[in-house]
Amino acid sequence: MLNFESLAAIGLNHYLIVSAALFCIGMVGVLVRRNVLVILMSIELMLNAVNLSFVAFSHFSQNINGQVMVFFVMTIAAAEAGVGLAIAVTIFKRFKEVNISFFEQLKG
Amino acid sequence: MFLLSLLIFVPLLFAVVLLFTKESQVKYTALAFSTAEFILSLRLFRDFNPGTADLQLVEKFSWVKSFGINYFVGIDGISFWLVLLTTFLMPITILGSWKAVEKSQKTFYVSLMVMQTTLLGTFLAMDAILFYVFFEAALIPMYFLIGIWGGPRKIYASIKFFIYTMFGSVFMLLAIITLMVMTTTLEGGAMSASFIDFYKLDIPFVGGTLLNSQTLLFFAFCLAFAIKCPMFPVHTWLPDAHTEAPTAGSVILAGVMLKMGTYGFLRLVLPMFPEATAYWAWVLMLLAVIGIIYGALVAMVQPDIKKLVAYSSVSHMGYIVLGLFSLNQFGITGGLYQMLNHGISTGALFLLVGMIYERTHDREISKYGGLAKAAPWFTIIFMIITMSSIAVPMTNGFVGEFLILIGAFGANKIFAGFAVLGVVLGATYMLWMVKRVFFGTYGELVEKYKGKLEITKRECIVMAPLVILVFWMGLLPNHFLDWSKVSLEHLVNSKDKYTLSYSLESEKIENKNLIAFKNKTVK
Amino acid sequence: MSNTLLFSLLFIFPLLGFLFNGIRFKSKNYKLAGIVGTAAVGASFLISVILVAKLIGLEEGARSITVHLFDWINIGDFSANASFLLDPISAVMILIITGVGSLIHLFSIGYMSHDERPSKYFSFLNLFIFNMLLLVLGDNLLVLFVGWEGVGLCSYLLIGFWFTDQQKAAAGMKAFITNRIGDAAFLIGLFLVFTNFGTIEFSSITSLLPATAESGWSGPITLACLFLFIGATGKSAQIPLYVWLPDAMAGPTPVSALIHAATMVTAGIYLIVRLSGMYMLAPDVMMLIAIIGALTAFFAATIAITQNDIKKILAYSTVSQLGYMFLAVGVGAFVPAMFHLMTHAFFKALMFLGSGSVIHAMHEEQDIRKMGGLKKYMPITHFTFLLGWLAIIGIPPLAGFFSKDEILWYTFASPAGSKVLWVIGAITAVMTAFYMTRLMALTFWGESRVSKDVHPHESPVSMTIPLIVLGVLSTIGGWIGIPHLISHYLPGHIPNVLEHWLEPVVKNIELTGPATMADEIVIMSLTMALIIGAAWTAYMFYARKSSIPSKVSKALGPLSTAVENKYFVDEFYNSKLINPLIEASKGLWLYIDVNFIDKVTYLASDFATGCGRGIKHLQNGNIQRYAMYMSVGLILILSLILMGS
């Protein structure tokens, strides 16, 4: 069932294409969605797309640095998600609102 | 002895001190400080040598080396009286607005002090960038003076004033940069922003077209200074600024700030662009003549006394520009003299108008009448200043106006003929106003404030020096002109190839020591 | 005493008087103010006498004293110093100014005794004397101009002396502004003189004249003369700038006597006589002056016939007599002009003071229809006024006869004159006789029409003394200028003293025409007969209460209305010049300043704000939007790079 041969035929480009696709989906999500949670998720998606390309490059260039980088990114992504969600939850608690156009009133 | 730097920056120091003074004492301190500054400036009479056209008391320190920008100040016969006018008017202005300013006095006097620094800086700077900085910085305190202590439309007026003048200055900055780039072609090849180097430039000029460097630079500078003066048709900021400004603001604005424009013509335009000046002088003269007549006509129909005086300023400044662009000795001397006269007589008029306004809080001419009966001493002083303003002989105004007209007559008889009309119109608007305000039966305001209109002792002290100067300058103009004569003669005689030499104070001292040393050894 | 000191004192006394009275202007002590004021001018008069005596002591051809007080304006090759010149012309003038001036000051003490502000009055009057002395003594055009404007200023202050009356204040303003129009022209004339001669000193100009005459090109000189003459029409109230003088009667009557009859208004004549050499080089301007003078004399006389205000009649009479003087200078009769200036100063000052005395007695009533029969109440005033009347209409041997006769003779005989001008002059003389007799008849003679609550009385001594002195002067003042024709028949051959006196500095035009002595006699007798006839007619009309005048004015219809209303000149100036100017100025302000220039600047600022408003939507603070721009931009740049490679 699993054809390892064909798996092995998956080259760097395939990974990069998947990564790019994921990145674009994430970016469009950030740009067009209004829901704070969805935007945060989209950012995660973009970060992970980047992670994917890091790992792919790392694997194909036989260099461990890329995989190390991924750990950093994941940490930061976790921290960012933590802070972002905390803000989102606080705002939701206060205003019962998750649509970011609502937050424009915070603008100076 | 850094006299000029002291003159420029001591007021700034005073401003800082004022910030830490008690609100209740601030005006006394400010008066004391400005008087001290005036006394300091009197030292110029000792240190300045009127016998030479050279730049004197020069101080020069490198500021931005790579662009050749220096802190470079110096004084000659052209700036001499303007410096003294500035320091002289300041204590008078402060004493004149003794009671007029109630809110945030500290800021008010600090603004005036800063104002003085910038004005003196403008008159003393000999480096284009330094000049530009002071020229522009002067807007800031004036902006506050109008914007904070002004009348009902103060915001409109202050913004109009600011943007108008800024607009012109931008062109000047552009021109300055161009000139700085040009200086690299001079001997030595280094960039320089000093006026002295600008004078040396030989800027290509083609008559008849606008698109050549000298003409463009000429008009760029002219625009900046014409707006500052202000000349027709870019004068409309002035009436608004004057009407809304507090008395002190008006006095400084009319007395000194407008002179920055005419001073700029004299210091920069005439010597730097000789061919363009000679070729295009008629444009400036035409605008000046239009300004004289237009300003007078419009002044005539103003319902507000202060606005009338403001428009009369447009007319008077027209005379000054007319004189300067006559490009002969009479016109230029008269122009310089008229700058001082205008500072004194229009400054005094604004002070007087401010005095009535303080009492009645209204400046509508039609609400006055019979003031001469209610306040005879006030009327006498007002009449004297009016006579000065309409250039009756034996007052200062006459000497200036006469010299300007005779100069203009030498340059262009038609323009002079029309400018002479201004003499008639000037009498018309002033005397008509005097008739409506001072003569006749009591108007409603005079009736209401009858007992309180007479001039007080403090106000007499404010006006006395001005009145004395009106006659002094009218009867013995040589006392004043002698200090500027050599510089002006030099400017007129060498206007095609103007140069200004100077030697640094420090060098001078060294030279002196050297000579003394040599003398000793010879003996 | 040195000349410098004398000159300084001459100026300092009136100046001190001005300052003394000026500082205590609120004082009501009319006696102190009046005595100080009069003493100041009296002292000046004494000094003038000393100076003139010194002048007489000099050799005949070299009668001039020049004094340099201090440097005034010295720029380049232009110099105008505070230096003064006393020569025969200015000697005559300073004697008139200080002499008549002190009499009028003396008169004023009584006249102003009930006034609120006598000190102020005397201080202005002294200032006037000071300025008038400057005017006539200045040795260059600019010092003359200083006095010229200075007397205008004093005139302004004194006409508007009772400033609480809006109309009087307006009259003062009108005088000053009308004068200013002339002054502006004067300035242009001065510039032209300077550009032509390179100097404005009288002596230098005179010495340069022969060379100029030889060069033959008189264009610039003609222009200079023209403009200076326009200046003179302002000060001396000639067509078209005479309108201020009748209004100037708003001032106190002695002021009218001093400023608006005897001294200031003659400044224009003085100016032209002073520059007579230059004017001789500009025959076109001379002709214009003669025409303007004759027309002014004529029209002012017609107006004077119809006026009912005693001062207005005298004012128009002054304008008319000034017209005579201009006619004289226009035809080259400079000495007769100066002569008439002098005699006119005597008799017109006398008549104004007399009218002041009458007005004072009538409690400020000026309408002659409400007077009549005053002869018995005011004998001295009446008698002196009578002398003035005889002098002005030209009855020999009173002063006016000699001067007027000589002017008419020169008009007839001079190469620059003409018969037409002479006819106008003669008609004017007839009209003068008529309206002056009318004035006498309605005021002093006939039945009394004085209202019952007014009790006329003779004026105090301080007022009658000046009248008497001036009466004597009006009578004998003409004897210093007796024409050759008459002196020929007189025992002892009294010479024409004045002509002889002025000869070194000013000469009449040479009479070259065919006119003979016989002509002169005929002309003199003819005018005499006409004048007496006119006076008699007026006497019959007005003293004997005839209905003819009203019939005549009815018959003339619109013409007489026009004359009564002074030909509607003021109305014309108001509606055609002043109001349009004011309206136009309002238009300039509203349409050019507020609605055009400001609108243009608003357009500029609106453009800037408009651009900003357009772009501002791009930068609305929405991060999502910003991110979108960034990504779009990034994509664009990337695709560009990719396509490029």
mmCIF file of C-alpha atoms in Angstrom, chain B residues 156 160 164 232-233 235-236 240 294 297-298 300-303 307 311 329-330 333 372-373 376-377 380 383 387 390-394 398-399 402-403 405-406 409 417 420 423-425 427-428 431-432 434-435 438-441 454 474-478 481 485, chain C residues 22-23 25-26 70-78 116-117 130-131 134 142 145-146 149-150 153 156-157 160 163-166 169-170 173 176-177 180-181 183-185 187-188 190-192 194-195 200 581-582 585-586 588-589 592-594 597-598 601-602:
data_model
loop_
_atom_site.group_PDB
_atom_site.id
_atom_site.type_symbol
_atom_site.label_atom_id
_atom_site.label_comp_id
_atom_site.label_asym_id
_atom_site.label_seq_id
_atom_site.Cartn_x
_atom_site.Cartn_y
_atom_site.Cartn_z
ATOM 1 C CA TYR B 156 -7.287 80.962 11.920
ATOM 2 C CA LYS B 160 -2.636 81.513 8.111
ATOM 3 C CA TYR B 164 1.930 81.726 4.411
ATOM 4 C CA PHE B 232 0.927 92.941 -2.544
ATOM 5 C CA PRO B 233 -0.476 90.380 -3.465
ATOM 6 C CA HIS B 235 -0.130 90.418 2.122
ATOM 7 C CA THR B 236 -3.424 88.968 3.226
ATOM 8 C CA ASP B 240 -5.630 88.929 10.079
ATOM 9 C CA TYR B 294 -3.804 99.457 -2.599
ATOM 10 C CA LEU B 297 -7.160 102.540 -0.230
ATOM 11 C CA VAL B 298 -8.122 99.418 1.632
ATOM 12 C CA MET B 300 -9.303 103.815 4.284
ATOM 13 C CA VAL B 301 -12.440 101.707 4.417
ATOM 14 C CA GLN B 302 -11.587 99.464 7.341
ATOM 15 C CA PRO B 303 -14.141 99.486 10.106
ATOM 16 C CA LYS B 307 -7.017 96.515 10.760
ATOM 17 C CA TYR B 311 -3.254 97.807 6.053
ATOM 18 C CA GLN B 329 21.722 105.648 -2.612
ATOM 19 C CA PHE B 330 18.680 107.760 -1.804
ATOM 20 C CA THR B 333 19.155 104.801 2.548
ATOM 21 C CA ALA B 372 -10.126 114.031 22.055
ATOM 22 C CA LYS B 373 -12.349 115.572 24.652
ATOM 23 C CA PRO B 376 -6.743 114.964 25.585
ATOM 24 C CA TRP B 377 -3.226 113.805 26.460
ATOM 25 C CA ILE B 380 -1.885 114.585 21.655
ATOM 26 C CA MET B 383 -1.692 112.905 16.845
ATOM 27 C CA MET B 387 1.855 112.850 11.928
ATOM 28 C CA ILE B 390 1.695 110.252 7.420
ATOM 29 C CA ALA B 391 5.181 111.707 7.077
ATOM 30 C CA VAL B 392 4.711 115.291 8.107
ATOM 31 C CA PRO B 393 8.066 117.064 7.967
ATOM 32 C CA MET B 394 10.091 117.260 11.148
ATOM 33 C CA PHE B 398 9.140 112.371 6.382
ATOM 34 C CA VAL B 399 12.872 111.837 6.077
ATOM 35 C CA PHE B 402 11.247 111.701 1.106
ATOM 36 C CA LEU B 403 14.479 109.824 0.490
ATOM 37 C CA LEU B 405 10.560 109.022 -3.220
ATOM 38 C CA ILE B 406 13.536 110.944 -4.485
ATOM 39 C CA PHE B 409 12.108 109.259 -8.896
ATOM 40 C CA GLY B 417 4.558 109.624 -9.484
ATOM 41 C CA VAL B 420 3.526 110.112 -4.337
ATOM 42 C CA VAL B 423 1.267 110.571 0.439
ATOM 43 C CA VAL B 424 -2.215 111.903 -0.184
ATOM 44 C CA LEU B 425 -3.965 108.648 0.545
ATOM 45 C CA ALA B 427 -3.151 111.421 5.049
ATOM 46 C CA THR B 428 -6.665 110.523 4.011
ATOM 47 C CA LEU B 431 -7.026 111.675 9.305
ATOM 48 C CA TRP B 432 -10.391 110.241 8.453
ATOM 49 C CA VAL B 434 -8.715 110.390 13.580
ATOM 50 C CA LYS B 435 -11.747 112.453 12.734
ATOM 51 C CA PHE B 438 -11.242 111.520 18.226
ATOM 52 C CA PHE B 439 -13.439 114.349 17.006
ATOM 53 C CA GLY B 440 -17.134 114.964 16.997
ATOM 54 C CA THR B 441 -19.500 114.165 19.820
ATOM 55 C CA GLU B 454 -7.030 109.138 29.714
ATOM 56 C CA GLY B 474 12.994 113.634 11.977
ATOM 57 C CA LEU B 475 15.200 116.560 12.873
ATOM 58 C CA LEU B 476 18.626 115.016 13.093
ATOM 59 C CA PRO B 477 18.618 112.038 10.756
ATOM 60 C CA ASN B 478 22.385 112.208 10.477
ATOM 61 C CA LEU B 481 22.296 107.557 9.206
ATOM 62 C CA LYS B 485 26.239 105.452 5.707
ATOM 63 C CA GLY C 22 0.845 123.598 24.685
ATOM 64 C CA ILE C 23 1.883 122.009 27.950
ATOM 65 C CA PHE C 25 -3.328 123.472 27.231
ATOM 66 C CA LYS C 26 -6.084 122.738 29.700
ATOM 67 C CA PHE C 70 22.449 122.527 11.357
ATOM 68 C CA ASP C 71 22.776 119.740 8.809
ATOM 69 C CA TRP C 72 19.531 118.020 8.078
ATOM 70 C CA ILE C 73 19.504 115.541 5.220
ATOM 71 C CA ASN C 74 22.796 114.897 3.468
ATOM 72 C CA ILE C 75 22.868 111.838 1.285
ATOM 73 C CA GLY C 76 25.217 111.549 -1.623
ATOM 74 C CA ASP C 77 24.924 114.658 -3.749
ATOM 75 C CA PHE C 78 21.635 115.652 -2.184
ATOM 76 C CA GLU C 116 -12.830 126.573 26.717
ATOM 77 C CA ARG C 117 -9.269 126.151 25.551
ATOM 78 C CA PHE C 130 6.967 129.208 13.560
ATOM 79 C CA ASN C 131 6.147 127.131 10.498
ATOM 80 C CA LEU C 134 10.312 128.347 8.174
ATOM 81 C CA LEU C 142 12.890 121.287 1.256
ATOM 82 C CA PHE C 145 8.366 122.354 2.144
ATOM 83 C CA VAL C 146 8.763 121.693 5.861
ATOM 84 C CA GLU C 149 3.408 121.165 5.381
ATOM 85 C CA GLY C 150 3.756 122.615 8.857
ATOM 86 C CA LEU C 153 -0.877 120.993 9.805
ATOM 87 C CA TYR C 156 -5.808 121.591 10.068
ATOM 88 C CA LEU C 157 -5.550 121.863 13.824
ATOM 89 C CA GLY C 160 -10.856 121.793 13.549
ATOM 90 C CA PHE C 163 -13.502 119.516 17.112
ATOM 91 C CA THR C 164 -16.586 118.379 18.955
ATOM 92 C CA ASP C 165 -18.492 119.717 15.989
ATOM 93 C CA GLN C 166 -18.174 116.930 13.446
ATOM 94 C CA ALA C 169 -13.459 118.579 12.190
ATOM 95 C CA ALA C 170 -14.403 117.512 8.682
ATOM 96 C CA MET C 173 -9.584 117.251 7.403
ATOM 97 C CA PHE C 176 -5.371 119.048 5.071
ATOM 98 C CA ILE C 177 -6.122 116.454 2.445
ATOM 99 C CA ARG C 180 -1.816 117.225 0.596
ATOM 100 C CA ILE C 181 -2.805 116.764 -3.032
ATOM 101 C CA ASP C 183 1.915 118.872 -1.573
ATOM 102 C CA ALA C 184 2.281 115.650 -3.505
ATOM 103 C CA ALA C 185 2.594 117.666 -6.699
ATOM 104 C CA LEU C 187 7.182 116.962 -4.092
ATOM 105 C CA ILE C 188 7.226 115.877 -7.711
ATOM 106 C CA LEU C 190 10.922 119.340 -6.132
ATOM 107 C CA PHE C 191 12.268 116.079 -7.534
ATOM 108 C CA LEU C 192 12.191 117.519 -11.009
ATOM 109 C CA PHE C 194 16.631 118.334 -8.205
ATOM 110 C CA THR C 195 17.091 116.144 -11.263
ATOM 111 C CA ILE C 200 17.383 122.537 -4.416
ATOM 112 C CA LEU C 581 -12.994 106.201 -4.477
ATOM 113 C CA ILE C 582 -14.413 104.980 -1.195
ATOM 114 C CA SER C 585 -11.729 100.843 -2.046
ATOM 115 C CA LYS C 586 -14.436 98.823 -0.405
ATOM 116 C CA LEU C 588 -10.871 96.292 -3.580
ATOM 117 C CA TRP C 589 -11.021 95.077 -0.032
ATOM 118 C CA ILE C 592 -9.563 91.431 -4.192
ATOM 119 C CA ASP C 593 -8.379 90.882 -0.662
ATOM 120 C CA VAL C 594 -11.088 88.823 0.884
ATOM 121 C CA ILE C 597 -6.356 86.569 -2.909
ATOM 122 C CA ASP C 598 -7.649 84.784 0.139
ATOM 123 C CA THR C 601 -4.759 80.791 -0.992
ATOM 124 C CA TYR C 602 -7.682 78.771 0.263
#
